Coordinates of C-alpha atoms in Angstrom, one line a residue:
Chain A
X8 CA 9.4 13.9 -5.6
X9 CA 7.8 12.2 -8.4
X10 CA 4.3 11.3 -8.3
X11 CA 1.4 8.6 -9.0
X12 CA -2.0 10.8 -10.4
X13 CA -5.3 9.6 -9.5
X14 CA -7.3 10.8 -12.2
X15 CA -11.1 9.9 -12.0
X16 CA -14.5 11.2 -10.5
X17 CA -16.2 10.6 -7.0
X18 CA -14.9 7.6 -6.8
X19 CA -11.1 9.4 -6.9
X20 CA -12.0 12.3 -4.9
X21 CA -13.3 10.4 -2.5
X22 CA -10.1 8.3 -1.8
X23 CA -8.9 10.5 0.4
X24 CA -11.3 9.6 3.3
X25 CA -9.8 7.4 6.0
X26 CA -9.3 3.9 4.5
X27 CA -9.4 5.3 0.9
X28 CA -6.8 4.4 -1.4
X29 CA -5.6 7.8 -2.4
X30 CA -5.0 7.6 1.6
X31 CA -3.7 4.2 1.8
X32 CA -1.3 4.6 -1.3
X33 CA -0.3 7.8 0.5
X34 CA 0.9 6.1 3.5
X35 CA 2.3 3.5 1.9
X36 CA 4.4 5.6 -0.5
X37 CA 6.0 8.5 1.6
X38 CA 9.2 9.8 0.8
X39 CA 9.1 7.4 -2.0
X40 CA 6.3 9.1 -4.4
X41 CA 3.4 11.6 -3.5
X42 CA -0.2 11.3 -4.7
X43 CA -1.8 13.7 -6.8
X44 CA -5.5 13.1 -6.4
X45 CA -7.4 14.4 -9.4
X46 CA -11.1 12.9 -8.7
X47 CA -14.0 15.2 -10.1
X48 CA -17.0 14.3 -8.4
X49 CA -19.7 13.5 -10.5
X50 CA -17.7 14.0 -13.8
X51 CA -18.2 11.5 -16.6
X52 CA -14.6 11.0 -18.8
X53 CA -15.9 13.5 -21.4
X54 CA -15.5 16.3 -18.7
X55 CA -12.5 14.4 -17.1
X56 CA -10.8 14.9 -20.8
X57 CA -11.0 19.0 -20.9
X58 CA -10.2 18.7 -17.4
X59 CA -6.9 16.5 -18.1
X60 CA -5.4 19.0 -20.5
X61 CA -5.2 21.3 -18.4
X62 CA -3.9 19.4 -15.3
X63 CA -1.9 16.9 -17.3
X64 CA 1.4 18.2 -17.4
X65 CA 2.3 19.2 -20.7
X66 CA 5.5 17.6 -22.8
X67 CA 7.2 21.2 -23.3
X68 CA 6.3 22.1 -19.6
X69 CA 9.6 23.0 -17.3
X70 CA 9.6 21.9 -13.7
X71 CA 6.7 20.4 -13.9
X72 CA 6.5 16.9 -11.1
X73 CA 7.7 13.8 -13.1
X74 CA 4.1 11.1 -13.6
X75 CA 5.5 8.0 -13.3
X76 CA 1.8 6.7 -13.1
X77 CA -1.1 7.8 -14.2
X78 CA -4.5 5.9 -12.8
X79 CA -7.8 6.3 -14.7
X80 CA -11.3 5.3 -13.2
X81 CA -14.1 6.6 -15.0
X82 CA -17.5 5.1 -16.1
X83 CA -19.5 5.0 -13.0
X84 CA -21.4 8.3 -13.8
X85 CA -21.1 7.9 -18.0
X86 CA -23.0 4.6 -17.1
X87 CA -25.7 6.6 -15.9
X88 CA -29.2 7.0 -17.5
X89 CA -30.5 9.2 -20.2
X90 CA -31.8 12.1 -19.6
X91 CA -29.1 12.4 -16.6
X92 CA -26.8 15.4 -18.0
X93 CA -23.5 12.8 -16.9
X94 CA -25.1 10.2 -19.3
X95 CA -21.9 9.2 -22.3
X96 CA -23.0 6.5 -24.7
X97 CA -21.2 3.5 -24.6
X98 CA -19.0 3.8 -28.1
X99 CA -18.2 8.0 -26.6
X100 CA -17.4 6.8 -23.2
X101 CA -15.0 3.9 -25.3
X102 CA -13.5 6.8 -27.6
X103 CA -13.1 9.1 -24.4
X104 CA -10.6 6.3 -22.7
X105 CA -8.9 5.7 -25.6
X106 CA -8.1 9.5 -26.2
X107 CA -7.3 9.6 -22.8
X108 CA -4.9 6.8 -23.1
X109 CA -3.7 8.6 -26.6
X110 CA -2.6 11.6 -25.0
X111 CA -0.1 10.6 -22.9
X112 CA 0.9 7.6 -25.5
X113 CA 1.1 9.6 -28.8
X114 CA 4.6 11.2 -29.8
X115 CA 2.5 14.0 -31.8
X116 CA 0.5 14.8 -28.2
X117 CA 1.2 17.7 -26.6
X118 CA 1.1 15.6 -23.4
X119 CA 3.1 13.1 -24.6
X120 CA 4.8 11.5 -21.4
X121 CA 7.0 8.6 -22.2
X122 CA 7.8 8.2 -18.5
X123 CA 4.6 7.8 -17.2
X124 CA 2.9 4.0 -16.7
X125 CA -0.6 3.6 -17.2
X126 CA -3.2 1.9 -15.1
X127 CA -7.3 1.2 -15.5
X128 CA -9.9 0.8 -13.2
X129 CA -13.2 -0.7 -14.0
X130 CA -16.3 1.4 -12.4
X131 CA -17.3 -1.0 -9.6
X132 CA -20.6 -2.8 -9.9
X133 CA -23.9 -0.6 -8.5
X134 CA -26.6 -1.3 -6.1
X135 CA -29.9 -0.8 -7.4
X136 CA -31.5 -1.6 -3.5
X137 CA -29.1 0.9 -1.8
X138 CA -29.1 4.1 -4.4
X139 CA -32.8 3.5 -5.4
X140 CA -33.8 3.5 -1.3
X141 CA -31.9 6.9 -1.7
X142 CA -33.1 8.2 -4.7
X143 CA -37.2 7.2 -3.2
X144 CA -36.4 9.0 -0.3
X145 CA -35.7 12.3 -2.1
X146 CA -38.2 15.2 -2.3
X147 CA -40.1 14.3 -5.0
X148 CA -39.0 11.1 -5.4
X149 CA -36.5 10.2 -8.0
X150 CA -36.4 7.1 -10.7
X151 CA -33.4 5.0 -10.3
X152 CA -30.6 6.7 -12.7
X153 CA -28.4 3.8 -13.4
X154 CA -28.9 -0.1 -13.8
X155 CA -26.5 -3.3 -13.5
X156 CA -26.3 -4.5 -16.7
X157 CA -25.5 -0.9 -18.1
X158 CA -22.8 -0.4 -15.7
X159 CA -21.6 -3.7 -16.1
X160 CA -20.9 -2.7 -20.0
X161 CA -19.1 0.3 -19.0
X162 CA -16.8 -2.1 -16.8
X163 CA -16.7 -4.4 -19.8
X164 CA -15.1 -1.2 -22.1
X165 CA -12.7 -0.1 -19.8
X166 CA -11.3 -3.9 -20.4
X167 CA -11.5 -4.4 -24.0
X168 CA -9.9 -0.4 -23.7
X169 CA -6.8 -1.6 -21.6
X170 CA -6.6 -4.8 -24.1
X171 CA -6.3 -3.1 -27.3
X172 CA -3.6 -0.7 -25.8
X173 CA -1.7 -3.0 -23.7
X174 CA -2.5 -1.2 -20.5
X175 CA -3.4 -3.3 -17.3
X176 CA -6.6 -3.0 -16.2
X177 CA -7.2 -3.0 -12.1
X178 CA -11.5 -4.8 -12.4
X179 CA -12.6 -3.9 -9.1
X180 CA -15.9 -4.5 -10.8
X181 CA -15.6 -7.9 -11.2
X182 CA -14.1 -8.6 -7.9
X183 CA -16.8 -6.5 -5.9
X184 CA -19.4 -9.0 -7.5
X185 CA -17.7 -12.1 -7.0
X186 CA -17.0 -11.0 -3.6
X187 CA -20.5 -9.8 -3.5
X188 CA -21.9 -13.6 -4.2
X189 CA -23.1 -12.3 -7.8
X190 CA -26.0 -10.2 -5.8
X191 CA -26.4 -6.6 -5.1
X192 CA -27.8 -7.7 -1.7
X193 CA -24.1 -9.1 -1.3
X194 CA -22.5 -5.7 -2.4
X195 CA -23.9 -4.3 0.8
X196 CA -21.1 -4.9 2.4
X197 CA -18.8 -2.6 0.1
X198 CA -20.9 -0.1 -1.3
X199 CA -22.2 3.5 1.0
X200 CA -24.6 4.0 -0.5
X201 CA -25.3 1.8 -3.6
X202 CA -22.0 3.8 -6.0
X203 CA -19.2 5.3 -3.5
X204 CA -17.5 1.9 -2.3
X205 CA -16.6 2.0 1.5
X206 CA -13.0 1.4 3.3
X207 CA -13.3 -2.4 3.2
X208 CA -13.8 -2.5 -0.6
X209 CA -11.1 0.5 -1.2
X210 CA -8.8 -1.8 0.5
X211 CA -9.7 -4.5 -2.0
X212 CA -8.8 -2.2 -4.6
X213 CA -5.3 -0.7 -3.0
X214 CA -4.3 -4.6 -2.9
X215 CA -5.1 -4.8 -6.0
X216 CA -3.4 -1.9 -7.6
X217 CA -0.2 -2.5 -5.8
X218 CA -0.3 -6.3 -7.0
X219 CA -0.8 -4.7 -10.5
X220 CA 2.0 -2.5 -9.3
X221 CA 4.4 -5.5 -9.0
X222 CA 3.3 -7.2 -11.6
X223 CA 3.3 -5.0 -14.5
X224 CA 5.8 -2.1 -13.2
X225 CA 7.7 -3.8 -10.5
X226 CA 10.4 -0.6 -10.6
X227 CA 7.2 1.1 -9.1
X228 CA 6.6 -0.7 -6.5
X229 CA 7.2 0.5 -2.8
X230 CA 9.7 -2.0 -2.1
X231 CA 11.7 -1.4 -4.8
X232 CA 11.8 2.4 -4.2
X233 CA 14.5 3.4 -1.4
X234 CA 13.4 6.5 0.5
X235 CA 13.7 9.8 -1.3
X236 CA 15.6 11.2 1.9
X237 CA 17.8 9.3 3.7
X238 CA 16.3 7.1 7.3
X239 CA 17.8 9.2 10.0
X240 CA 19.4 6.4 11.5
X241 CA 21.6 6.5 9.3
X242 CA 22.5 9.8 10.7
X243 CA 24.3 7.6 13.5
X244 CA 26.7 6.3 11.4
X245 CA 28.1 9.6 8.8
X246 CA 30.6 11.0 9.3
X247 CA 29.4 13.4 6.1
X248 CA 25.8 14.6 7.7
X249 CA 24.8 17.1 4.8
X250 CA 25.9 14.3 2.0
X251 CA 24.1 11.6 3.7
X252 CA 21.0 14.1 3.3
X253 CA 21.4 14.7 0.3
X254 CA 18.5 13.3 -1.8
X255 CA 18.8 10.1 -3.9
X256 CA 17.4 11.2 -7.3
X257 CA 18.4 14.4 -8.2
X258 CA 21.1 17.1 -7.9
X259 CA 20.0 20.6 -6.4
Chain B
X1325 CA -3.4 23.0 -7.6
X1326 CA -1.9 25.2 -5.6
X1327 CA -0.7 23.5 -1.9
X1328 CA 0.2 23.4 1.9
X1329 CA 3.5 21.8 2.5
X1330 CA 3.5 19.8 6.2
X1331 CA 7.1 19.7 6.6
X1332 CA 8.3 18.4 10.2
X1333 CA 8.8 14.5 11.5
X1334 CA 7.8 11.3 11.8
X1335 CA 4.6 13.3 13.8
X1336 CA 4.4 14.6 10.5
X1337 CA 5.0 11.8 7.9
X1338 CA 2.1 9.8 10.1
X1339 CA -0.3 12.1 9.2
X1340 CA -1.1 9.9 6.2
X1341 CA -2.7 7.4 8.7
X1342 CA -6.3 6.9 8.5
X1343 CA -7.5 9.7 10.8
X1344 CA -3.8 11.3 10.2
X1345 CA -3.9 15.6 10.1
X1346 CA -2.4 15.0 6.3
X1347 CA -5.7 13.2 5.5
X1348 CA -8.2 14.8 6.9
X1349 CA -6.4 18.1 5.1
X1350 CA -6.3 16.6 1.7
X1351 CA -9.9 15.1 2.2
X1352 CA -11.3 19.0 3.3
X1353 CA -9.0 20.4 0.7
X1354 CA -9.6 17.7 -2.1
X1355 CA -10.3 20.4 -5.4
X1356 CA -8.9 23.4 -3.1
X1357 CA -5.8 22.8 -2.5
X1358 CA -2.8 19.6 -2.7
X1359 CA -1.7 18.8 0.4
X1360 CA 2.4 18.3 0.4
X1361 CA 3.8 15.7 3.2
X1362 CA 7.4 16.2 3.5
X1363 CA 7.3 14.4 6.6
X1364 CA 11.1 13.0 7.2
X1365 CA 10.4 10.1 10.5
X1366 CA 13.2 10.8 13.1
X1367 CA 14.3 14.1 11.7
X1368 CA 15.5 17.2 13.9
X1369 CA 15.6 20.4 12.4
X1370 CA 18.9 20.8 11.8
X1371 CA 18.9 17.7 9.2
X1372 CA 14.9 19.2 8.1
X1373 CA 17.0 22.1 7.2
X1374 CA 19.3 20.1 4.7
X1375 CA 16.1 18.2 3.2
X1376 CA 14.0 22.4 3.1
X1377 CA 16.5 23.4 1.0
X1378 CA 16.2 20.2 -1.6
X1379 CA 12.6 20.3 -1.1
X1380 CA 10.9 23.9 -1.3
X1381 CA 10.8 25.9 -4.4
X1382 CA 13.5 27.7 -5.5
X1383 CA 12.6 31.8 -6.0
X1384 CA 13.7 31.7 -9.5
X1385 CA 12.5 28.0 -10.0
X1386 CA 10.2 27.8 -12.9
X1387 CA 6.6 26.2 -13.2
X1388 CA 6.7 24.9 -8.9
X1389 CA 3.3 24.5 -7.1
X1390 CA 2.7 27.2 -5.3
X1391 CA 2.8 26.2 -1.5
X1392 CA 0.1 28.7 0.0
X1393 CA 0.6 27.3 3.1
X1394 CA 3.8 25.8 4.7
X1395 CA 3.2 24.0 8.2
X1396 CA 6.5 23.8 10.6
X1397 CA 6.7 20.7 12.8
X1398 CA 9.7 20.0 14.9
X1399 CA 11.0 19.8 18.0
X1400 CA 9.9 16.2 19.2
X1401 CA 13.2 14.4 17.9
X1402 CA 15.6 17.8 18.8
X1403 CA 14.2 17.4 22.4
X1404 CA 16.1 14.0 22.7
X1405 CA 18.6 13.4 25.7
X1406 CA 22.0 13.3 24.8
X1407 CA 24.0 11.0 23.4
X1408 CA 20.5 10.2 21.1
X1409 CA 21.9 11.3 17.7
X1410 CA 19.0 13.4 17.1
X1411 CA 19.1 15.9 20.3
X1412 CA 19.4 19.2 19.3
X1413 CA 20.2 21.5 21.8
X1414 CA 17.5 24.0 22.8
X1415 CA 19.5 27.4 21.4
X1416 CA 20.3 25.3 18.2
X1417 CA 17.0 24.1 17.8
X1418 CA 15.3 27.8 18.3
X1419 CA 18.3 29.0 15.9
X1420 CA 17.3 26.3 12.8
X1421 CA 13.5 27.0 13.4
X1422 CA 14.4 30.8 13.0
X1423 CA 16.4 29.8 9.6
X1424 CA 13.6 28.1 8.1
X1425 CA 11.0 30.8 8.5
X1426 CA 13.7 33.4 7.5
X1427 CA 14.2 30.9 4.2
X1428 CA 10.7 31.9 3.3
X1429 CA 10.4 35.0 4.2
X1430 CA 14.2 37.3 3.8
X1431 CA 14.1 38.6 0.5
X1432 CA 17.7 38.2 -0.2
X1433 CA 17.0 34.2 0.6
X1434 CA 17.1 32.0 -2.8
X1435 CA 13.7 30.4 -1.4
X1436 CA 12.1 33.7 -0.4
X1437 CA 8.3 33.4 -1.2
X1438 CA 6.1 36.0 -0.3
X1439 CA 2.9 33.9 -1.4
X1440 CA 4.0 31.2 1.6
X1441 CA 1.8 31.8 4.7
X1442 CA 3.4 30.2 7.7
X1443 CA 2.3 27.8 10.8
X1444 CA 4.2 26.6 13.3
X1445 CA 3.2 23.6 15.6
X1446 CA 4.8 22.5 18.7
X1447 CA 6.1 18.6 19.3
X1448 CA 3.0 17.5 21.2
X1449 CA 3.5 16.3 25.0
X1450 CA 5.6 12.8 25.4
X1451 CA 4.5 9.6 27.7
X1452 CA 7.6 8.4 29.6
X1453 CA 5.4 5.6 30.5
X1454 CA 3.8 4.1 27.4
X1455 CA 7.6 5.2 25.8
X1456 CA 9.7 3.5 28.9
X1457 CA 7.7 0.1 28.6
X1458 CA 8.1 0.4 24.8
X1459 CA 12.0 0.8 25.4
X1460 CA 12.1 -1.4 28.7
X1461 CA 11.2 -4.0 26.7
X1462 CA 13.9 -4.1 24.3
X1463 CA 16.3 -6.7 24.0
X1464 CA 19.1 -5.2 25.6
X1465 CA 16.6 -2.7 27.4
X1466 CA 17.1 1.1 26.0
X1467 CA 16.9 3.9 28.8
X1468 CA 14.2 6.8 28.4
X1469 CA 15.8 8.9 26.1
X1470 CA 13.2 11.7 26.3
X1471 CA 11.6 13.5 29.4
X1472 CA 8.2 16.0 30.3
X1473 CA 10.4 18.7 31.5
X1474 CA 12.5 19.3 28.2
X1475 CA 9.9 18.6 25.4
X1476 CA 7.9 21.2 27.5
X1477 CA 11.3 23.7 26.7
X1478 CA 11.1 22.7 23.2
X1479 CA 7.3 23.2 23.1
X1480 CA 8.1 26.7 24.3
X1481 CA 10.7 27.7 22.3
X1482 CA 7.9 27.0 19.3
X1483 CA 6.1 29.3 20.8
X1484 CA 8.9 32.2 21.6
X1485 CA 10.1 31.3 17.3
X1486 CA 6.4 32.0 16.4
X1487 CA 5.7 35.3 18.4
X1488 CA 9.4 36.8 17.1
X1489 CA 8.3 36.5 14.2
X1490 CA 5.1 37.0 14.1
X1491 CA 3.9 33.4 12.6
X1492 CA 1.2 31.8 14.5
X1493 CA 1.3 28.7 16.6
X1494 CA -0.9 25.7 17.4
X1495 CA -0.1 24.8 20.3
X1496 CA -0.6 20.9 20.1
X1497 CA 1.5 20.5 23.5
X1498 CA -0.8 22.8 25.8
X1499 CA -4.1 21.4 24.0
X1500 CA -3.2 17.5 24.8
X1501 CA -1.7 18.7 28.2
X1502 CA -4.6 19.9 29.4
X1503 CA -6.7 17.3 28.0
X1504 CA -4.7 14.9 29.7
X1505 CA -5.5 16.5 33.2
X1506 CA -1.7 17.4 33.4
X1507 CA -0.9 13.7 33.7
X1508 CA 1.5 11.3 31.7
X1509 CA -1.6 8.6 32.8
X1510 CA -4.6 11.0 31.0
X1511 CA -1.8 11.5 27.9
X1512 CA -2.7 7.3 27.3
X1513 CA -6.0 8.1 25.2
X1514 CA -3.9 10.7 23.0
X1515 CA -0.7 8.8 22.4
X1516 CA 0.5 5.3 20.4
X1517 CA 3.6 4.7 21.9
X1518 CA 4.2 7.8 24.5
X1519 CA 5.5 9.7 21.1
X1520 CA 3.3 9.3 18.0
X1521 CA 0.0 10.8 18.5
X1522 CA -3.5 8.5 17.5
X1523 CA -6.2 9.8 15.5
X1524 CA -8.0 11.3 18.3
X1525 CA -5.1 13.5 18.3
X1526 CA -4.6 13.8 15.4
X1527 CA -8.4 15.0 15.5
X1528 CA -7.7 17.7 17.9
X1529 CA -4.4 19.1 15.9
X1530 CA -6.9 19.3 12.4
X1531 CA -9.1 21.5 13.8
X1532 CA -6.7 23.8 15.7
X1533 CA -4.8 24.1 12.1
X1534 CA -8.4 24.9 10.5
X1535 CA -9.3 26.8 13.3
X1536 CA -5.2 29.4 13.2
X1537 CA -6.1 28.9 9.4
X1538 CA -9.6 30.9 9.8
X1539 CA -8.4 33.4 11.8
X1540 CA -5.0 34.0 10.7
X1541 CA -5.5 33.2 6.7
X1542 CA -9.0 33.3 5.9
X1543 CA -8.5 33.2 2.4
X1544 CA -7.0 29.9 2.8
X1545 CA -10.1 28.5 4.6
X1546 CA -11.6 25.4 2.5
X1547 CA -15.0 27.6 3.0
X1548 CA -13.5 30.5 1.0
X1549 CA -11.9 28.5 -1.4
X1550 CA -14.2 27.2 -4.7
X1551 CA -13.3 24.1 -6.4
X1552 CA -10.4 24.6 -9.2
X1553 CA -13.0 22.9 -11.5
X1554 CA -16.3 23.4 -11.9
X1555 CA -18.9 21.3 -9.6
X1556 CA -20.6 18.6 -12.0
X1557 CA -24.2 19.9 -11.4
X1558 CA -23.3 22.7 -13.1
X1559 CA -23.2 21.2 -16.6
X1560 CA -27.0 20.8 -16.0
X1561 CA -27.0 24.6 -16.9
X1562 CA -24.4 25.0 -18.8
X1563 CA -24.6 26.1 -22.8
X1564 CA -20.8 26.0 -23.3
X1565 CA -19.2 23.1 -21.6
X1566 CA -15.7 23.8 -22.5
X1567 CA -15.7 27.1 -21.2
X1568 CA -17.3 25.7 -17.8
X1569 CA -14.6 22.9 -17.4
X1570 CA -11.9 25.8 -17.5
X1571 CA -10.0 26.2 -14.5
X1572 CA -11.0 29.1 -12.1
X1573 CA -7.6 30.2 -11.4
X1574 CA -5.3 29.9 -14.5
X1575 CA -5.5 30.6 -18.2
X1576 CA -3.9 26.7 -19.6

């Protein structure tokens, strides 16, 4: 089967919990593509980078699962604070997403992977009232290691990053805060616990990767790809049972 | 990442629902392990065994995941009355489940993988009330085209597969039985539609897989597995990052 990679930090790793969208893009896209889900928790895109090249399947790699899609969500902990150790300044952080992009995009790359389709995420926007409750509550107390504004530049990059490479960008950040009425008292309603985004908002963000889905790489799209396997009812009508079970994409 | 393959059913391909087995395993294995669905929805085994061979690593197949861990789950569709297109019967469907574990295991087999540990699960208990109604209220009503007494047979022959060959077997049918009181009635808070099992279930079935998986594979227990890549916190310490971002298991 070929494969979409989820490649990110907590925010990734964490889509696997029920109403995630690593779990929701899972169901959706069984025995049509599986989901490799490569979140790092707590990684900023620096670490995500040595990480990549040696997950990333290389150009000159046999056997390796075809990446039709490769989805990047980082800037949520480089957004962070100084002197926090996941702390990226803004123009590494930018440099970071582009090399990221680079690798896969490049002809010269060792990665090089003209088959795979690319796709951003913004970090989503972060609640100063919910992680700062946290953060108080800790033993000793602990100052508040991110802010709005800063975040919302990380968001910003990941944009002008996608724009100046031609690769769409998915800005769950700017739709949390709409949604959100423009407050972090309205983000509440998406956010855990001020940074990991809960079921309701990860369903935002599935509908809005699969419309990105259709938009920019329809042939991606679940509706466009038939079962890898054939539906067994078809089983009622063969007359050729191992041929009709024969899978649709390749010859083994 | 190394993986577990579910391979088995629709009981099987559902386990990407919120609350599904296949979630909750990639969420507790998320770093560990991949978790592989090759769930095929109204399959029997004797088509499962068409798709197997398409689907598992090849002996001599270069750079495949490693599937640590390969979870057998049929026997829900084979138990179907005749003339359903999917019944299998019983002596067929003990012979295809002893093919697929001799697959793995026979070293003359082209998919013989000594690495593989093996599970076997048995089709869960069926509802010929929630399933009648369901098929009752079709337009032309559809008889019952499943009963107790024969699932049960299939359930057992799971069983009689597993101890022949010395793989172990969650026994999902004698779990829910008895948590149903021994009723079709108590089988209501367990079941969808009188076949699919509901998260509560699917629950139950998670923990009996963690549970064969402690005492049978230890080494495959999430608890005895570290993360491939190193936890963030420990770039706090760190004086060489690269060398801390290297995977633990293979030299890339």
């Amino acid at each position: 089967m070929d494969a979409i990679m989820l490649f990110g930090d907590s925010l990734t790793q964490g889509g696997w919990e029920p109403g995630g969208f690593a779990q929701r893009l899972a169901y959706k896209y069984a025995r049509r593509m599986d989901i490799i889900n490569r979140g790092l928790s707590g990684y900023n895109a620096a670490w995500g980078l040595e990480v990549f090249r040696q997950v990333f399947p290389r150009a000159d790699q046999v056997g390796a699962q075809k990446i039709k899609l490769l989805v990047l969500w980082f800037g949520a902990n480089d957004a962070c604070l100084p002197p926090k150790v996941q702390h990226s300044p803004l123009p590494q952080f930018t440099e970071n997403m582009n090399t990221l992009l680079t690798l896969v995009r490049d002809p010269t790359s060792p990665y090089h992977s003209p088959q795979t389709r690319l796709l951003l995420i913004t970090p989503p926007p972060f609640s100063s009232l919910q992680r700062g409750a946290i953060l108080r509550a800790r033993t000793p107390p602990e100052p508040l290691d991110r802010d709005q504004a800063t975040t919302r530049r990380y968001a910003a990059a990941v944009k002008a990053v996608g724009e100046a490479h031609g690769v769409p960008v998915v800005d769950i950040y700017e739709k949390l805060w709409e949604g959100a009425g423009g407050t972090e008292e309205g983000l509440g309603k998406y956010m855990q616990d001020g940074l990991h985004v809960n079921a309701e908002a990860y369903g935002i963000l599935y509908e809005l990767i699969l419309a990105s889905i259709a938009e920019h790489y329809p042939e991606l799209h679940p509706d466009n790809l038939p079962f890898v396997f054939a539906p067994w009812d078809e089983m009622i009508r063969t007359e050729d049972p191992k041929a009709t079970l024969k899978s649709r994409y390749r010859d083994v």
